PDB file of C-alpha atoms in Angstrom:
ATOM      1  CA  MET A  76      12.092-164.556 -23.229  1.00  0.00           C
ATOM      2  CA  ASP A  77      15.033-162.231 -22.969  1.00  0.00           C
ATOM      3  CA  GLY A  78      14.188-158.747 -24.207  1.00  0.00           C
ATOM      4  CA  ALA A  79      10.450-159.389 -24.670  1.00  0.00           C
ATOM      5  CA  ASN A  80       8.021-156.771 -23.381  1.00  0.00           C
ATOM      6  CA  PRO A  81       4.692-157.640 -21.674  1.00  0.00           C
ATOM      7  CA  ASP A  82       2.683-157.414 -24.944  1.00  0.00           C
ATOM      8  CA  GLU A  83       5.156-159.720 -26.678  1.00  0.00           C
ATOM      9  CA  LEU A  84       5.034-162.182 -23.784  1.00  0.00           C
ATOM     10  CA  GLU A  85       1.233-162.256 -24.015  1.00  0.00           C
ATOM     11  CA  ALA A  86       1.398-162.847 -27.795  1.00  0.00           C
ATOM     12  CA  LEU A  87       3.889-165.673 -27.250  1.00  0.00           C
ATOM     13  CA  ASP A  88       1.511-167.284 -24.744  1.00  0.00           C
ATOM     14  CA  VAL A  89      -1.258-167.184 -27.375  1.00  0.00           C
ATOM     15  CA  ALA A  90       1.085-168.828 -29.910  1.00  0.00           C
ATOM     16  CA  ARG A  91       1.939-171.579 -27.394  1.00  0.00           C
ATOM     17  CA  ASP A  92      -1.786-172.171 -26.837  1.00  0.00           C
ATOM     18  CA  LEU A  93      -2.325-172.452 -30.596  1.00  0.00           C
ATOM     19  CA  ALA A  94       0.480-175.034 -30.796  1.00  0.00           C
ATOM     20  CA  ARG A  95      -0.942-176.956 -27.814  1.00  0.00           C
ATOM     21  CA  HIS A  96      -4.224-177.132 -29.736  1.00  0.00           C
ATOM     22  CA  GLY A  97      -2.615-178.526 -32.885  1.00  0.00           C
ATOM     23  CA  VAL A  98      -1.519-175.474 -34.886  1.00  0.00           C
ATOM     24  CA  PRO A  99       2.032-175.767 -36.253  1.00  0.00           C
ATOM     25  CA  ILE A 100       4.141-172.714 -35.402  1.00  0.00           C
ATOM     26  CA  PHE A 101       7.456-171.844 -37.039  1.00  0.00           C
ATOM     27  CA  LEU A 102      10.012-169.069 -36.670  1.00  0.00           C
ATOM     28  CA  ALA A 103      11.511-167.007 -39.485  1.00  0.00           C
ATOM     29  CA  LYS A 104      14.725-165.024 -39.266  1.00  0.00           C
ATOM     30  CA  PRO A 105      14.662-161.345 -40.179  1.00  0.00           C
ATOM     31  CA  ALA A 106      16.033-160.250 -43.546  1.00  0.00           C
ATOM     32  CA  ALA A 107      18.964-157.939 -42.981  1.00  0.00           C
ATOM     33  CA  ALA A 108      20.739-155.377 -45.109  1.00  0.00           C
ATOM     34  CA  GLN A 109      23.921-153.757 -43.789  1.00  0.00           C
ATOM     35  CA  GLY A 110      23.262-155.156 -40.320  1.00  0.00           C
ATOM     36  CA  LYS A 111      19.724-153.728 -40.014  1.00  0.00           C
ATOM     37  CA  TRP A 112      16.352-155.374 -40.504  1.00  0.00           C
ATOM     38  CA  ASP A 113      15.040-154.877 -44.029  1.00  0.00           C
ATOM     39  CA  PRO A 114      11.208-154.989 -43.837  1.00  0.00           C
ATOM     40  CA  ALA A 115      11.059-155.258 -47.648  1.00  0.00           C
ATOM     41  CA  GLY A 116      13.700-158.006 -47.901  1.00  0.00           C
ATOM     42  CA  GLY A 117      13.546-161.755 -47.475  1.00  0.00           C
ATOM     43  CA  HIS A 118      11.150-164.167 -49.181  1.00  0.00           C
ATOM     44  CA  ASN A 119       8.817-162.302 -51.515  1.00  0.00           C
ATOM     45  CA  GLY A 120       9.611-159.032 -49.735  1.00  0.00           C
ATOM     46  CA  CYS A 121       7.946-160.122 -46.467  1.00  0.00           C
ATOM     47  CA  GLY A 122      10.884-158.988 -44.309  1.00  0.00           C
ATOM     48  CA  TYR A 123      11.838-162.509 -43.240  1.00  0.00           C
ATOM     49  CA  TRP A 124      13.587-165.632 -44.498  1.00  0.00           C
ATOM     50  CA  LEU A 125      11.164-168.543 -44.321  1.00  0.00           C
ATOM     51  CA  PRO A 126      12.722-171.846 -43.288  1.00  0.00           C
ATOM     52  CA  ASP A 127      12.871-174.633 -45.852  1.00  0.00           C
ATOM     53  CA  GLY A 128      10.021-177.078 -45.286  1.00  0.00           C
ATOM     54  CA  TRP A 129       7.936-174.659 -43.208  1.00  0.00           C
ATOM     55  CA  HIS A 130       4.792-176.320 -44.597  1.00  0.00           C
ATOM     56  CA  LEU A 131       5.876-179.599 -42.937  1.00  0.00           C
ATOM     57  CA  THR A 132       6.036-178.027 -39.469  1.00  0.00           C
ATOM     58  CA  THR A 133       4.313-179.993 -36.705  1.00  0.00           C
ATOM     59  CA  PRO A 134       2.642-178.518 -33.610  1.00  0.00           C
ATOM     60  CA  ASP A 135       5.177-177.978 -30.825  1.00  0.00           C
ATOM     61  CA  PRO A 136       4.698-175.276 -28.158  1.00  0.00           C
ATOM     62  CA  ALA A 137       8.446-175.389 -27.399  1.00  0.00           C
ATOM     63  CA  VAL A 138       9.174-173.766 -30.775  1.00  0.00           C
ATOM     64  CA  VAL A 139       7.811-170.517 -29.360  1.00  0.00           C
ATOM     65  CA  ASP A 140      10.485-170.598 -26.638  1.00  0.00           C
ATOM     66  CA  ALA A 141      13.176-170.106 -29.309  1.00  0.00           C
ATOM     67  CA  TRP A 142      11.640-166.780 -30.439  1.00  0.00           C
ATOM     68  CA  LYS A 143      13.819-163.711 -30.019  1.00  0.00           C
ATOM     69  CA  PRO A 144      12.888-160.069 -30.646  1.00  0.00           C
ATOM     70  CA  GLY A 145      13.158-159.356 -34.361  1.00  0.00           C
ATOM     71  CA  MET A 146      12.097-162.843 -35.464  1.00  0.00           C
ATOM     72  CA  ALA A 147       8.789-163.681 -37.113  1.00  0.00           C
ATOM     73  CA  LEU A 148       6.329-166.081 -35.554  1.00  0.00           C
ATOM     74  CA  CYS A 149       4.105-167.885 -38.075  1.00  0.00           C
ATOM     75  CA  ALA A 150       1.159-170.307 -37.964  1.00  0.00           C
ATOM     76  CA  VAL A 151       0.496-172.939 -40.641  1.00  0.00           C
ATOM     77  CA  GLY A 152      -3.057-173.484 -41.863  1.00  0.00           C
ATOM     78  CA  GLY A 153      -4.785-176.753 -42.608  1.00  0.00           C
ATOM     79  CA  HIS A 154      -4.221-178.477 -39.279  1.00  0.00           C
ATOM     80  CA  ALA A 155      -6.367-177.387 -36.323  1.00  0.00           C
ATOM     81  CA  VAL A 156      -7.477-174.103 -37.915  1.00  0.00           C
ATOM     82  CA  ASP A 157      -7.383-172.186 -41.160  1.00  0.00           C
ATOM     83  CA  PHE A 158      -7.062-168.444 -41.564  1.00  0.00           C
ATOM     84  CA  LEU A 159      -9.122-165.954 -43.535  1.00  0.00           C
ATOM     85  CA  ASP A 160      -6.987-162.906 -44.283  1.00  0.00           C
ATOM     86  CA  VAL A 161      -9.154-159.835 -44.878  1.00  0.00           C
ATOM     87  CA  ASP A 162      -7.441-156.836 -46.477  1.00  0.00           C
ATOM     88  CA  PRO A 163      -9.802-153.823 -46.490  1.00  0.00           C
ATOM     89  CA  ARG A 164      -7.620-151.719 -48.788  1.00  0.00           C
ATOM     90  CA  ASN A 165      -8.279-154.263 -51.550  1.00  0.00           C
ATOM     91  CA  GLY A 166     -12.009-154.740 -50.883  1.00  0.00           C
ATOM     92  CA  GLY A 167     -11.725-157.483 -48.261  1.00  0.00           C
ATOM     93  CA  ASP A 168     -14.352-155.927 -45.986  1.00  0.00           C
ATOM     94  CA  GLN A 169     -16.886-155.951 -48.819  1.00  0.00           C
ATOM     95  CA  SER A 170     -15.966-159.527 -49.785  1.00  0.00           C
ATOM     96  CA  ALA A 171     -16.380-160.701 -46.181  1.00  0.00           C
ATOM     97  CA  GLU A 172     -19.719-158.901 -45.920  1.00  0.00           C
ATOM     98  CA  GLN A 173     -20.953-160.535 -49.136  1.00  0.00           C
ATOM     99  CA  LEU A 174     -20.071-163.959 -47.753  1.00  0.00           C
ATOM    100  CA  ARG A 175     -21.778-163.162 -44.435  1.00  0.00           C
ATOM    101  CA  ALA A 176     -24.921-161.978 -46.260  1.00  0.00           C
ATOM    102  CA  ALA A 177     -24.960-165.251 -48.212  1.00  0.00           C
ATOM    103  CA  ALA A 178     -24.444-167.238 -44.965  1.00  0.00           C
ATOM    104  CA  LEU A 179     -21.101-168.531 -46.336  1.00  0.00           C
ATOM    105  CA  TRP A 180     -18.747-166.926 -43.801  1.00  0.00           C
ATOM    106  CA  PRO A 181     -17.528-169.516 -41.282  1.00  0.00           C
ATOM    107  CA  VAL A 182     -17.753-168.858 -37.559  1.00  0.00           C
ATOM    108  CA  ALA A 183     -14.491-167.279 -36.414  1.00  0.00           C
ATOM    109  CA  ILE A 184     -12.966-168.824 -33.295  1.00  0.00           C
ATOM    110  CA  GLY A 185     -10.376-166.060 -33.047  1.00  0.00           C
ATOM    111  CA  GLU A 186      -9.373-162.824 -34.708  1.00  0.00           C
ATOM    112  CA  ALA A 187      -6.231-160.695 -34.886  1.00  0.00           C
ATOM    113  CA  ALA A 188      -5.502-157.291 -36.409  1.00  0.00           C
ATOM    114  CA  THR A 189      -2.771-156.890 -39.049  1.00  0.00           C
ATOM    115  CA  PRO A 190      -0.391-153.936 -39.470  1.00  0.00           C
ATOM    116  CA  SER A 191      -2.163-152.975 -42.714  1.00  0.00           C
ATOM    117  CA  GLY A 192      -5.527-152.501 -41.005  1.00  0.00           C
ATOM    118  CA  GLY A 193      -6.865-155.925 -41.922  1.00  0.00           C
ATOM    119  CA  THR A 194      -7.757-158.964 -39.891  1.00  0.00           C
ATOM    120  CA  HIS A 195      -6.869-162.633 -39.671  1.00  0.00           C
ATOM    121  CA  HIS A 196      -9.873-164.779 -38.738  1.00  0.00           C
ATOM    122  CA  LEU A 197      -9.145-168.205 -37.241  1.00  0.00           C
ATOM    123  CA  VAL A 198     -11.766-170.645 -38.491  1.00  0.00           C
ATOM    124  CA  ASN A 199     -12.317-174.377 -38.366  1.00  0.00           C
ATOM    125  CA  VAL A 200     -10.373-176.281 -41.014  1.00  0.00           C
ATOM    126  CA  LEU A 201     -12.016-175.742 -44.406  1.00  0.00           C
ATOM    127  CA  ARG A 202     -10.274-178.684 -46.126  1.00  0.00           C
ATOM    128  CA  VAL A 203      -9.218-176.562 -49.085  1.00  0.00           C
ATOM    129  CA  ARG A 204      -5.875-175.501 -50.501  1.00  0.00           C
ATOM    130  CA  SER A 205      -4.429-172.148 -49.538  1.00  0.00           C
ATOM    131  CA  ARG A 206      -5.280-169.498 -52.096  1.00  0.00           C
ATOM    132  CA  ASP A 207      -4.754-165.762 -52.335  1.00  0.00           C
ATOM    133  CA  ASN A 208      -7.385-163.395 -53.701  1.00  0.00           C
ATOM    134  CA  VAL A 209     -10.291-165.857 -53.492  1.00  0.00           C
ATOM    135  CA  LEU A 210     -12.382-162.693 -53.632  1.00  0.00           C
ATOM    136  CA  PRO A 211     -11.074-159.123 -53.735  1.00  0.00           C
ATOM    137  CA  GLY A 212      -9.000-158.567 -50.593  1.00  0.00           C
ATOM    138  CA  LEU A 213      -9.668-162.054 -49.201  1.00  0.00           C
ATOM    139  CA  ASP A 214      -6.991-164.749 -48.902  1.00  0.00           C
ATOM    140  CA  VAL A 215      -7.540-168.235 -47.502  1.00  0.00           C
ATOM    141  CA  LYS A 216      -4.503-169.576 -45.659  1.00  0.00           C
ATOM    142  CA  ALA A 217      -5.295-173.261 -45.374  1.00  0.00           C
ATOM    143  CA  GLY A 218      -4.139-176.600 -46.746  1.00  0.00           C
ATOM    144  CA  HIS A 219      -4.696-180.315 -46.732  1.00  0.00           C
ATOM    145  CA  ALA A 220      -2.842-183.434 -47.749  1.00  0.00           C
ATOM    146  CA  GLU A 221      -3.887-184.354 -51.266  1.00  0.00           C
ATOM    147  CA  GLY A 222      -0.996-186.507 -52.336  1.00  0.00           C
ATOM    148  CA  ARG A 223       0.005-184.032 -55.046  1.00  0.00           C
ATOM    149  CA  VAL A 224       3.629-183.655 -56.015  1.00  0.00           C
ATOM    150  CA  LYS A 225       5.277-180.537 -57.474  1.00  0.00           C
ATOM    151  CA  GLY A 226       7.412-180.673 -60.608  1.00  0.00           C
ATOM    152  CA  ASP A 227      10.548-180.914 -58.466  1.00  0.00           C
ATOM    153  CA  GLY A 228       9.191-184.007 -56.674  1.00  0.00           C
ATOM    154  CA  THR A 229       8.372-182.298 -53.359  1.00  0.00           C
ATOM    155  CA  PRO A 230       4.944-182.749 -51.749  1.00  0.00           C
ATOM    156  CA  ASP A 231       2.376-180.038 -52.439  1.00  0.00           C
ATOM    157  CA  ASP A 232      -0.220-179.954 -49.686  1.00  0.00           C
ATOM    158  CA  GLY A 233      -1.362-176.462 -50.626  1.00  0.00           C
ATOM    159  CA  ARG A 234      -0.580-175.056 -47.208  1.00  0.00           C
ATOM    160  CA  GLY A 235      -0.460-171.385 -46.354  1.00  0.00           C
ATOM    161  CA  PHE A 236       0.536-169.473 -43.244  1.00  0.00           C
ATOM    162  CA  VAL A 237      -0.019-166.198 -41.443  1.00  0.00           C
ATOM    163  CA  PHE A 238       2.308-164.050 -39.395  1.00  0.00           C
ATOM    164  CA  LEU A 239       1.395-163.892 -35.713  1.00  0.00           C
ATOM    165  CA  ALA A 240       2.081-161.245 -33.102  1.00  0.00           C
ATOM    166  CA  PRO A 241       4.614-160.260 -31.923  1.00  0.00           C
ATOM    167  CA  THR A 242       5.973-160.269 -35.498  1.00  0.00           C
ATOM    168  CA  ARG A 243       6.741-156.818 -36.839  1.00  0.00           C
ATOM    169  CA  LYS A 244       5.635-156.218 -40.417  1.00  0.00           C
ATOM    170  CA  ARG A 245       5.620-153.293 -42.807  1.00  0.00           C
ATOM    171  CA  SER A 246       2.081-152.038 -43.427  1.00  0.00           C
ATOM    172  CA  LYS A 247       1.102-152.420 -47.072  1.00  0.00           C
ATOM    173  CA  SER A 248      -1.062-149.311 -46.749  1.00  0.00           C
ATOM    174  CA  SER A 249       1.127-146.839 -44.835  1.00  0.00           C
ATOM    175  CA  GLY A 250       4.605-148.380 -45.165  1.00  0.00           C
ATOM    176  CA  ARG A 251       5.072-148.055 -41.390  1.00  0.00           C
ATOM    177  CA  VAL A 252       6.257-151.005 -39.346  1.00  0.00           C
ATOM    178  CA  GLY A 253       3.795-152.386 -36.812  1.00  0.00           C
ATOM    179  CA  ARG A 254       2.433-155.543 -35.215  1.00  0.00           C
TER     180      ARG A 254
END
């Protein structure tokens, strides 16, 4: 990858491994304002423009090879893994601990830190729809084919996604950009 540093190259290798194991990966272009990246621009202020049909992405390790510095790398839930997104600034640590104490927290098969001080836990597919704020500070990024159709006639499989390293994101707690 032209312009990628060693940490980025390692993160890209992890993304390729995820795709090889059945996790759909997609790329998102950075939102720009006056020729510079706008970390508060794009879809829902995420800093990136999500591609149409991202939820229909299929696993393909070669997608990672098209990544360029400044782009976002994203993984779709509901295929080989789902993601539990824990946000401590909104009580996610306490919510996760409550689920662990009740023996309801699934075994994590991977974990990654977020720029806001949270974590993404890779877990076996839960066979549920993606949903934010399941408990305070806890989002489930998942999905499964249910045969539902949205009002506009497009399929609604309830899929969610997470940003993967080496994506740069603005921290929701500090406002600083990190990985």
